[in-house]
XYZ file of C-alpha atoms in Angstrom:
560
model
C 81.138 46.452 97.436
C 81.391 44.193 100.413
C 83.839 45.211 103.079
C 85.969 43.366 105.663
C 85.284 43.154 109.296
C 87.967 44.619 111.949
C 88.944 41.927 113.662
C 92.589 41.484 114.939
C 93.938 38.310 115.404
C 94.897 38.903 119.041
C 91.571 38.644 119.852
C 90.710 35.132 119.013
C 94.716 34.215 120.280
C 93.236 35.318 123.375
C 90.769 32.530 124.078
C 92.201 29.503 126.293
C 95.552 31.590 126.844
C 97.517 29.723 129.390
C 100.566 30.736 131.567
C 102.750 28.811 129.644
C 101.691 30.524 126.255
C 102.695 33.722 127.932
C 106.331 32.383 128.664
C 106.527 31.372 125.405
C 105.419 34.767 123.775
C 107.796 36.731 125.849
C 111.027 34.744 125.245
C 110.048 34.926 121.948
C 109.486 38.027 122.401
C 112.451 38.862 124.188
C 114.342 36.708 121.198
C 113.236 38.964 118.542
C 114.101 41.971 120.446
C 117.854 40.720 119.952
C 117.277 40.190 116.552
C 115.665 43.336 115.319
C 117.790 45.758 117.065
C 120.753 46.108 115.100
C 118.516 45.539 112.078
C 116.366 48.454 112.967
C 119.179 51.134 112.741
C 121.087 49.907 110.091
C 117.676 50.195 107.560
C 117.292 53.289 108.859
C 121.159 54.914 108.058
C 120.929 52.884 104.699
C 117.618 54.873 103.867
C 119.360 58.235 104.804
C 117.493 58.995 107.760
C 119.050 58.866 111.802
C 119.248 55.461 113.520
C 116.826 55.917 115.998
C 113.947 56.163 112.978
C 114.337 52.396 112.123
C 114.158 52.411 116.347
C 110.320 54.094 116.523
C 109.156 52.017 113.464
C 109.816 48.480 115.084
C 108.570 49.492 118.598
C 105.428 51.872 117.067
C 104.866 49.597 114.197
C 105.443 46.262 115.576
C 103.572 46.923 118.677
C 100.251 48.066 115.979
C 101.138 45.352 113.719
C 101.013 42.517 116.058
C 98.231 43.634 117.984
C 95.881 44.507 115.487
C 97.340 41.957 112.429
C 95.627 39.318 110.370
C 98.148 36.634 112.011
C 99.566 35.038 114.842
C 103.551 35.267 114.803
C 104.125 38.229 111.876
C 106.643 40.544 113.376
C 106.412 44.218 111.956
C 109.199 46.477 110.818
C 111.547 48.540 108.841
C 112.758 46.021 106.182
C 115.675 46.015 103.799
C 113.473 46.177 100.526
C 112.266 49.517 101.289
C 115.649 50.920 101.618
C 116.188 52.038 97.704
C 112.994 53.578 98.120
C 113.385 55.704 100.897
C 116.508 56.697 99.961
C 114.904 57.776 96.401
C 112.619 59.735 98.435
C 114.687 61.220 100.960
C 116.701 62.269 98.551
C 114.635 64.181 95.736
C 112.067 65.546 98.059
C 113.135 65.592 101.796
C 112.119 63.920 105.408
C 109.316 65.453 105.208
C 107.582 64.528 101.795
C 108.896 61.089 103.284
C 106.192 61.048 106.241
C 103.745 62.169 103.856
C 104.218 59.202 101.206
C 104.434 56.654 104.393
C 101.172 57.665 105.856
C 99.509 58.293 102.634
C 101.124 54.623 101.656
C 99.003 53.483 104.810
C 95.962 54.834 103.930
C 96.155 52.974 100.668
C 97.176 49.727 102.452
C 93.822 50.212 104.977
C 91.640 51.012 102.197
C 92.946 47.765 100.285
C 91.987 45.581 103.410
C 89.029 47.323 103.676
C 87.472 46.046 100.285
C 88.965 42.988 100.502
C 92.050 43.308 98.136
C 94.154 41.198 100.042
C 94.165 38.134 97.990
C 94.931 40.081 94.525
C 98.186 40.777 95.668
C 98.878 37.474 95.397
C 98.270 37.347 91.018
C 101.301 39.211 90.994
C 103.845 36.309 89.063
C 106.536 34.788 91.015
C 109.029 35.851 88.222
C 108.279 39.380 88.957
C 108.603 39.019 92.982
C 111.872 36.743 92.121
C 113.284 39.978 90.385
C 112.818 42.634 92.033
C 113.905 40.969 95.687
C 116.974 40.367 93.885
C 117.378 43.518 92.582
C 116.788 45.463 95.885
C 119.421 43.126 97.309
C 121.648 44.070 95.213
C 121.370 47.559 95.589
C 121.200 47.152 99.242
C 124.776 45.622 99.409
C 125.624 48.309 96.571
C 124.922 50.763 99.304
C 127.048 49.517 101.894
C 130.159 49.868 100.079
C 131.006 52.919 101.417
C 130.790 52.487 105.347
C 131.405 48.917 104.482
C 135.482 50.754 103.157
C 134.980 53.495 105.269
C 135.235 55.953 102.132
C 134.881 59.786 102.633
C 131.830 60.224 100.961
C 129.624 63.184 101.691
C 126.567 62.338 99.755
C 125.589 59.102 98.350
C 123.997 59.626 94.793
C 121.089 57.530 94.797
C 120.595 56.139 91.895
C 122.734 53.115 90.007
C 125.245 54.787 87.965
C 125.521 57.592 90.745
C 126.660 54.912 93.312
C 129.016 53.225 91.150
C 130.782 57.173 90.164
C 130.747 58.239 93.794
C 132.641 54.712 94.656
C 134.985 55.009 91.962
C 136.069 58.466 92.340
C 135.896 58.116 96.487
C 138.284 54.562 96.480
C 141.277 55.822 97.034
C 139.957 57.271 100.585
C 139.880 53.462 101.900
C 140.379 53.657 105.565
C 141.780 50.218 106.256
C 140.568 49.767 109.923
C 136.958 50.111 108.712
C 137.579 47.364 106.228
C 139.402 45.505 108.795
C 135.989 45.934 111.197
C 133.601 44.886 108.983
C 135.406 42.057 107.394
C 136.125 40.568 110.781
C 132.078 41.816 111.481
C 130.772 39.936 108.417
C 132.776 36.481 109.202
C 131.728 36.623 112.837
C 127.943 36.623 111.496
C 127.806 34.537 108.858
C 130.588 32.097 111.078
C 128.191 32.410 114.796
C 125.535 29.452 114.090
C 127.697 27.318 112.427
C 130.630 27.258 114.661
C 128.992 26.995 117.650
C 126.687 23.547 117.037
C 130.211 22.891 115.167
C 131.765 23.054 118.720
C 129.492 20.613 120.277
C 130.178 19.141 123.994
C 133.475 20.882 123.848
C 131.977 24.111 125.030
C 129.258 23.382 127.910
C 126.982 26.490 126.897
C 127.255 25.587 122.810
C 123.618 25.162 122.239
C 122.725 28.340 124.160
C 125.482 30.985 122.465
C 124.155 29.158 119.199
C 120.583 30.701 119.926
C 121.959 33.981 119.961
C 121.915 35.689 116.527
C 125.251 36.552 114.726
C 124.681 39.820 114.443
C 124.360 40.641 117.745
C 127.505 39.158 118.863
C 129.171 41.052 115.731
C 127.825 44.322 117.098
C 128.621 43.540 120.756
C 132.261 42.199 120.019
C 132.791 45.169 117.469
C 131.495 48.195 119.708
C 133.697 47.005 122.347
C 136.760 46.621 120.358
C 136.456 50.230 119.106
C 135.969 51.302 122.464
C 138.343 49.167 124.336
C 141.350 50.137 121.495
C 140.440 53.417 119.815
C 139.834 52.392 116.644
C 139.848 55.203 114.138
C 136.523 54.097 112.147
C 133.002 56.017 112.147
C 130.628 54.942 114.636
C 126.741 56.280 115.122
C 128.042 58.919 117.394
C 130.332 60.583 115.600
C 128.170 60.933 112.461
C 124.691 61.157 113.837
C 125.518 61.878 117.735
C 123.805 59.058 119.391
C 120.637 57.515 119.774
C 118.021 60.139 122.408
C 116.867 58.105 125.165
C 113.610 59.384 125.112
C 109.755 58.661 124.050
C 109.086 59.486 120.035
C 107.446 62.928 119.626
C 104.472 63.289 117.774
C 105.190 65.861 114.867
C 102.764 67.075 111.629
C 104.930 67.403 108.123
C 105.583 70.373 106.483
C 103.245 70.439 103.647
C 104.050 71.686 100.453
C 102.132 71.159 97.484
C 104.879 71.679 95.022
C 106.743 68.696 95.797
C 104.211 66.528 97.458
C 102.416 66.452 94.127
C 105.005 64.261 92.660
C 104.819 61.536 95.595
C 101.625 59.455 93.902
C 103.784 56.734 92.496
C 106.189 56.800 95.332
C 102.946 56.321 97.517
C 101.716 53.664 95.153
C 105.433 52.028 95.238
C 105.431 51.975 99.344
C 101.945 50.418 99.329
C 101.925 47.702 96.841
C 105.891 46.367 98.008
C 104.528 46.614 102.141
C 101.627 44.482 101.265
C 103.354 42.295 98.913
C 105.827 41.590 101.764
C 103.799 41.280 104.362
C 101.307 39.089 102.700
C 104.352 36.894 101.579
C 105.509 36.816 105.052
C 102.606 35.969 106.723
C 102.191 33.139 104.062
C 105.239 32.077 104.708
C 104.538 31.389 108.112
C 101.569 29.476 108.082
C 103.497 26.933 106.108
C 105.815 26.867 109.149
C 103.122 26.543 111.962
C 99.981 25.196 110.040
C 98.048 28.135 110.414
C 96.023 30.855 108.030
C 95.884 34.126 108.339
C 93.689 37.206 107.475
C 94.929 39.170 104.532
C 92.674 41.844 104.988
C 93.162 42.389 108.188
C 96.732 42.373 108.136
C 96.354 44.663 105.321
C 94.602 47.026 107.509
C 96.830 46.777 110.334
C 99.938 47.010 107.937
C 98.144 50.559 107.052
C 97.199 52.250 110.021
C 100.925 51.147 111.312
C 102.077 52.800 108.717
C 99.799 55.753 108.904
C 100.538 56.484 112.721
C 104.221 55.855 112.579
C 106.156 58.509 110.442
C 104.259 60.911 112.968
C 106.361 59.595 115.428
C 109.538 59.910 113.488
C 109.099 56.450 111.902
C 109.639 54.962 108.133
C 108.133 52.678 106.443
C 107.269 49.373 107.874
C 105.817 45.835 106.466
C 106.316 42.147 107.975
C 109.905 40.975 107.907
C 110.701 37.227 107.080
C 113.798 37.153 108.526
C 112.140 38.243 112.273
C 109.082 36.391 111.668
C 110.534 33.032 111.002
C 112.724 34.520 114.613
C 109.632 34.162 116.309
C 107.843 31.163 114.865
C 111.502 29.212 115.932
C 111.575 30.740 119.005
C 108.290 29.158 120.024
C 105.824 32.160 119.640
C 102.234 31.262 120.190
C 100.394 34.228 119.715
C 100.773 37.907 118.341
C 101.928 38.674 122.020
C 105.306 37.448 121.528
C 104.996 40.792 118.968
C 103.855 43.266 121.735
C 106.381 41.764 123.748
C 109.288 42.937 120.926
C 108.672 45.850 120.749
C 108.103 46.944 124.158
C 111.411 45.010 125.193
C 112.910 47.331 122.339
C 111.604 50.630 123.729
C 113.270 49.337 127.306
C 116.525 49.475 125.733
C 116.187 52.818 123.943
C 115.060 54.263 127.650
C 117.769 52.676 129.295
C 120.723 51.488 127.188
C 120.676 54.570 124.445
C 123.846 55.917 125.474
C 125.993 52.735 124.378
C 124.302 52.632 120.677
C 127.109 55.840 119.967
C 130.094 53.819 120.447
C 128.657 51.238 117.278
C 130.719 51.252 114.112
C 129.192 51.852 110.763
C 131.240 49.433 109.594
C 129.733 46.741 111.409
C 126.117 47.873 110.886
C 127.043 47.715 106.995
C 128.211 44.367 107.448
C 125.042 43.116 109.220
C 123.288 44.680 106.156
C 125.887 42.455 103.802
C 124.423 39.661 105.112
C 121.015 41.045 105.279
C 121.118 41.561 101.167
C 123.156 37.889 100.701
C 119.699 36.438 102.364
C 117.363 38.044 101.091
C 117.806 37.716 97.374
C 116.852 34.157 95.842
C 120.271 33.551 93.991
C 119.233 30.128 92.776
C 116.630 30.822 90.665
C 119.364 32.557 87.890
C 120.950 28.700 88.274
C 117.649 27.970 87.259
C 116.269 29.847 84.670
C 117.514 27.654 81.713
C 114.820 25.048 82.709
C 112.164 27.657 82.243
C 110.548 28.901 79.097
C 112.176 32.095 77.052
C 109.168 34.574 79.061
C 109.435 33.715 82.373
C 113.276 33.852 82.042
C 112.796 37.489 79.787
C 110.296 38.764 83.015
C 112.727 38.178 85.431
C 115.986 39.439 83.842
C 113.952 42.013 82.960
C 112.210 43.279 86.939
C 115.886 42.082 87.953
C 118.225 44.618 85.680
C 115.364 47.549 85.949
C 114.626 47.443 89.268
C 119.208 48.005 89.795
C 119.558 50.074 86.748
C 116.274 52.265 86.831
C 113.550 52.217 89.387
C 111.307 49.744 91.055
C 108.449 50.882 90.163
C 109.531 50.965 86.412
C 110.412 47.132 86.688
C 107.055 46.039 88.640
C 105.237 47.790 85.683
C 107.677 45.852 83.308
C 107.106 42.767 85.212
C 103.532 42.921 85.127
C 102.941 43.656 81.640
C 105.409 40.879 80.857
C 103.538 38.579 82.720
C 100.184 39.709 81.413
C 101.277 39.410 77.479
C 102.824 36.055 78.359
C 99.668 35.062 79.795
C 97.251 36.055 76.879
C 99.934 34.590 74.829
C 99.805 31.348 76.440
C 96.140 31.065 77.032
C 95.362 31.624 73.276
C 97.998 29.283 72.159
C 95.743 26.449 74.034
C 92.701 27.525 72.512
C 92.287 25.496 69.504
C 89.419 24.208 67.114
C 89.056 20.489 65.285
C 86.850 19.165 62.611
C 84.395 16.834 63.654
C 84.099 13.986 61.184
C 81.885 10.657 60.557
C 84.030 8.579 63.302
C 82.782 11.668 65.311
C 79.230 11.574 64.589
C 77.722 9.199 61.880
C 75.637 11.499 60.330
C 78.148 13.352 59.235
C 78.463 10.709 56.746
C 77.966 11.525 53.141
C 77.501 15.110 54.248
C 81.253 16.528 54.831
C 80.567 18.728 51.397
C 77.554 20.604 52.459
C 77.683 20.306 56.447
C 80.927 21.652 58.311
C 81.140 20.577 62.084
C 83.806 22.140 64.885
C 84.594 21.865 68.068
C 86.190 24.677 70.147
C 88.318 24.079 73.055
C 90.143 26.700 76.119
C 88.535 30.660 76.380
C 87.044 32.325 73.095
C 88.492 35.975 73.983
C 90.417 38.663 72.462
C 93.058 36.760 71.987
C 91.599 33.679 69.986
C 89.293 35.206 67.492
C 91.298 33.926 64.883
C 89.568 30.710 65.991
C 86.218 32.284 64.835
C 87.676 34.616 61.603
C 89.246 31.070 60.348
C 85.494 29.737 60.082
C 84.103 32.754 58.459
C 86.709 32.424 55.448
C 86.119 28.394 54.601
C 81.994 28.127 55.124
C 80.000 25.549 54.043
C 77.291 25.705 51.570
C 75.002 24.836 53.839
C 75.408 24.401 57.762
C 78.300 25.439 60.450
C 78.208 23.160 63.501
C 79.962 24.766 66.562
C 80.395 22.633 69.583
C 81.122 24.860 72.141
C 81.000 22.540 75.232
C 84.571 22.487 75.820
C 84.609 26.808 75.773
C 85.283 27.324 79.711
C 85.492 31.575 79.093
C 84.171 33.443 76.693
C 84.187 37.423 76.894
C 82.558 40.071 74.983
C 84.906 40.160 72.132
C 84.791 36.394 71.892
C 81.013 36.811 71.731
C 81.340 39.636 69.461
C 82.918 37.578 67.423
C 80.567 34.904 67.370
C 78.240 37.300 66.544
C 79.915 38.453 63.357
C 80.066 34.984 62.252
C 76.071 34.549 62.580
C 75.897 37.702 60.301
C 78.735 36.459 58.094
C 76.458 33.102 57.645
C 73.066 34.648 57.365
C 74.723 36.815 54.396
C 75.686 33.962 52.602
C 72.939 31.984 53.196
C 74.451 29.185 55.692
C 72.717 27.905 59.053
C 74.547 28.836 62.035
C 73.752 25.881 64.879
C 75.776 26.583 68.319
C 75.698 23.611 70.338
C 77.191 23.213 74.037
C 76.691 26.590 75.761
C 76.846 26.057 79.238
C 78.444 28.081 82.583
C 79.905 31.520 81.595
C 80.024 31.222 77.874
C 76.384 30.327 78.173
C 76.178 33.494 81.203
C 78.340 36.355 78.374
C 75.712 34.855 75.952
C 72.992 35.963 77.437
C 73.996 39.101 78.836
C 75.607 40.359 75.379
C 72.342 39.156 73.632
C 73.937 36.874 71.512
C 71.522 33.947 72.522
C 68.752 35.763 71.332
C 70.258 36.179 68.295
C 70.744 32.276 67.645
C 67.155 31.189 68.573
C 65.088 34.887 66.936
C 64.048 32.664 63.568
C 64.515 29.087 61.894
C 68.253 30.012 60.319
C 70.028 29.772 63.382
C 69.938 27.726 66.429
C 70.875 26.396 70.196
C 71.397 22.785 70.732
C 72.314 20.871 73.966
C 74.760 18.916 72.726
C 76.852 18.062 69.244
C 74.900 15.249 68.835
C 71.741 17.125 68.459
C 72.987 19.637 66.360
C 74.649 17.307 63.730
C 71.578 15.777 63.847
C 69.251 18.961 63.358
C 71.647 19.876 60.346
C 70.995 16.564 58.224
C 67.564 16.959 59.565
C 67.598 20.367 57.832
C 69.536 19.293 54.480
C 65.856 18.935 52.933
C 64.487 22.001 53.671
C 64.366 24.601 50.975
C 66.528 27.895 51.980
């Protein structure tokens, strides 16, 4: 098997670079930075693990993600779909069965990229992608209930039913001032871009502030009112004591066998969703900046990210739409403007750490609100009654299992779903007609001893009915099969065909095959079933229709 090259992106970005790409890259850069910090601990507390672990992941993983990625402008990170997940795995099996999936997750992801799997992940159906997003958003904002009402909840349960019991028992512990924060939190972000172009000439700076994301001016208006007045809410100092302004350690896993045994489809769940996202992402933006990227090598930079950072205290990380589309807007010209984030990022955790203690939860769980609001596709349930009863049946179904069950469970519904739909639909457009005299005039006078068909879409498992229909009404003396219009054939199709020769030699009727050409004609002669036409004067290959009608009158005089 043929594998890809290494070769990041970066490299080729680097020919021609000018000064002015650089200042482009870094405010970018710098942009981003803004953008991803508040993101990066609240995925982390959602997934059950300490702030500063969404922190490492977008300066360790961004930095190896834009530096050694498939594309110009993807930004790498901790992203809100792989919050269930972690959680899941947090949960049942601990931290550090949780470094072990990531990294073993990466050396999937590298080994994909490696033989040049990049482009299958993109056969996954849209109804299936549409479903589970939703789904994850869902239980993303799900999640957030609790800091979101500051409820005294120990332990969040972590799966669907769980949630919903520990809110229900838990709501009469409502502390009103969280509410209070992260109501006044949520309007401020979804309210910042709109009211400032809103606001026009009447504010001189207007287009500036409006550059500067919502969330960011949530968290920095919200921190300083809880400092400023005392407000009795939860903040990430009093439940995880601050963020350590220091360097990430490198640390090996605990090992043991007896739960890490059970992590295969948790490892298999962590690869396929970062590579689905990422290679979604990066698709994404080329449509933005007219560009195409390298989904193997992004593939392989997506794993040995992944790979390198849970040593360092990291989660899981893929490429993030949200920053991405950040840095195409912000002018990024190159993966530099990605290097740039995340070393701007690990500036602020040496330098400003101290100040990320005084942040409410309730704020981070509003930024997360919005986070799960954008992320799902909410329009598409609008409009599924202008889609057919399987795509609609796919989706509802990834959607409700992926918030009731598991994802996993739903991506295995979806893609079954998709795949019977698919054989389904294919066979239903393979079809045969009855040639007659307007067809061919030889046929004239003939119709009683001399049957002529044409086939049309793929002869495979799933339209030998096509073939078993011929074998019950045979003629007395030749079967025409026009087979030009056959663009697949496989070896149960061919079987098939086969069977039919032997059902016509049996009862004495010539078999004449006419049209074999690409891969019908390629399966034909692989499975032998060519031979078997041409081996004596009973049965035959034609070029075309016309010859084969015309070999069958030919033949009506011949003693059998």
């Amino acid at each position: 098997m043929p594998i890809a090259r290494f070769r990041p992106r970066l490299l080729d970005s680097m020919h021609g670079y000018r000064r002015e790409d650089f200042g482009r890259d870094f405010g970018a850069g710098l942009t981003v930075a803004v953008v991803a910090l508040p993101l990066a601990m609240a995925f982390a507390i959602a997934s059950g693990l300490k702030p500063e672990a969404g922190l490492f992941t977008t300066i360790i993983a961004g930095f190896l993600i834009a530096a050694l990625g498939g594309s110009r402008v993807q930004i790498g990170g901790p992203a809100g779909a792989f919050i269930v997940i972690v959680y899941g795995i947090v949960e049942r099996y601990g931290i550090a069965n949780l470094i072990i999936a990531t990294a073993l997750s990466g050396m999937l992801l590298f080994l994909m990229g490696l033989f040049k799997l990049g482009t299958l992940v993109r056969f996954i159906p849209i109804s299936v992608i549409i479903g589970f997003t939703n789904g994850i958003a869902v239980l993303v904002a799900l999640s957030q209930i609790k800091d979101f009402l500051g409820l005294s909840i120990e332990k969040m349960p972590g799966d669907f039913f769980g949630i919903l019991g520990a809110l229900g028992t838990h709501i009469g512990t409502l502390n009103p001032w969280a509410l209070g924060v992260a109501a006044a939190s949520l309007l401020l972000v979804v309210g910042w871009q709109r009211w400032m172009p809103a606001l026009g000439p009447k504010v001189q700076f207007s287009g500036k502030l409006s550059s500067v994301p919502g969330s960011i001016v949530a968290l920095v208006i919200a921190t300083a009112a809880v400092g400023v007045f005392g407000i009795p809410v939860e903040t990430i100092g009093s439940r995880f004591g601050g963020i350590p302004a220091a360097l990430p350690e490198f640390a090996l896993p605990s090992f043991s066998w007896e739960s890490a045994r059970f992590l295969l489809m948790p490892t298999i769940t962590l690869a396929l969703l970062g590579a689905i996202e990422s290679l979604l992402c990066a698709r994404v933006a080329d449509g933005v900046i007219g560009d195409r990227h390298d989904p193997n090598q992004e593939l392989m930079a997506q794993g040995l990210a992944n790979f390198v950072t849970p040593l360092f205290g990291g989660m899981p990380a893929t490429g993030t739409i949200a920053r991405t589309m950040t840095n195409v807007k912000s002018g990024a010209r190159t993966p530099v403007a990605g290097i740039v984030h995340a070393l701007a990022l690990l500036l602020v955790i040496l330098v400003a750490a101290p100040l990320a203690a005084s942040i409410p939860l309730a704020t981070l769980a509003a930024i997360l609100m919005y986070v799960a609001w954008n992320m799902g596709e909410w329009r598409e349930f609008a409009h599924l009654r202008n889609y057919r009863l399987p795509y609609r049946v796919t989706l509802l179904g990834v959607f409700l299992l992926t918030v009731v069950f598991d994802l996993t469970v739903a991506v295995q519904f979806g893609i079954l779903a998709a795949c019977v739909t698919f054989i389904y639909r294919i066979s239903s457009l393979s079809r045969s007609e009855r040639l007659s005299a307007a067809d061919h005039p030889a046929l004239a006078g003939h119709a009683e001893q001399i049957q002529a068909w044409r086939l049309y879409g793929a002869l495979f498992f799933g339209a030998t009915n096509l073939i078993e229909q011929l074998e019950d009404q045979l003629p007395p003396h030749t079967l025409v099969l026009d087979l030009k219009n056959v663009i697949y054939l496989d070896s149960t199709g061919a079987e098939a065909l086969e069977s039919l020769l032997k059902t016509c030699r049996k009862e004495g009727v010539r078999l004449i095959v006419a049209g074999l050409i690409g891969q019908p004609l390629d399966i034909a002669h692989r499975t032998g079933l060519q031979a078997l036409l041409v081996q004596d004067a009973v049965d035959d290959l034609q070029p075309d229709v016309a010859h084969a009608i015309d070999a069958a009158v030919a033949g009506l005089g011949v003693e059998r």
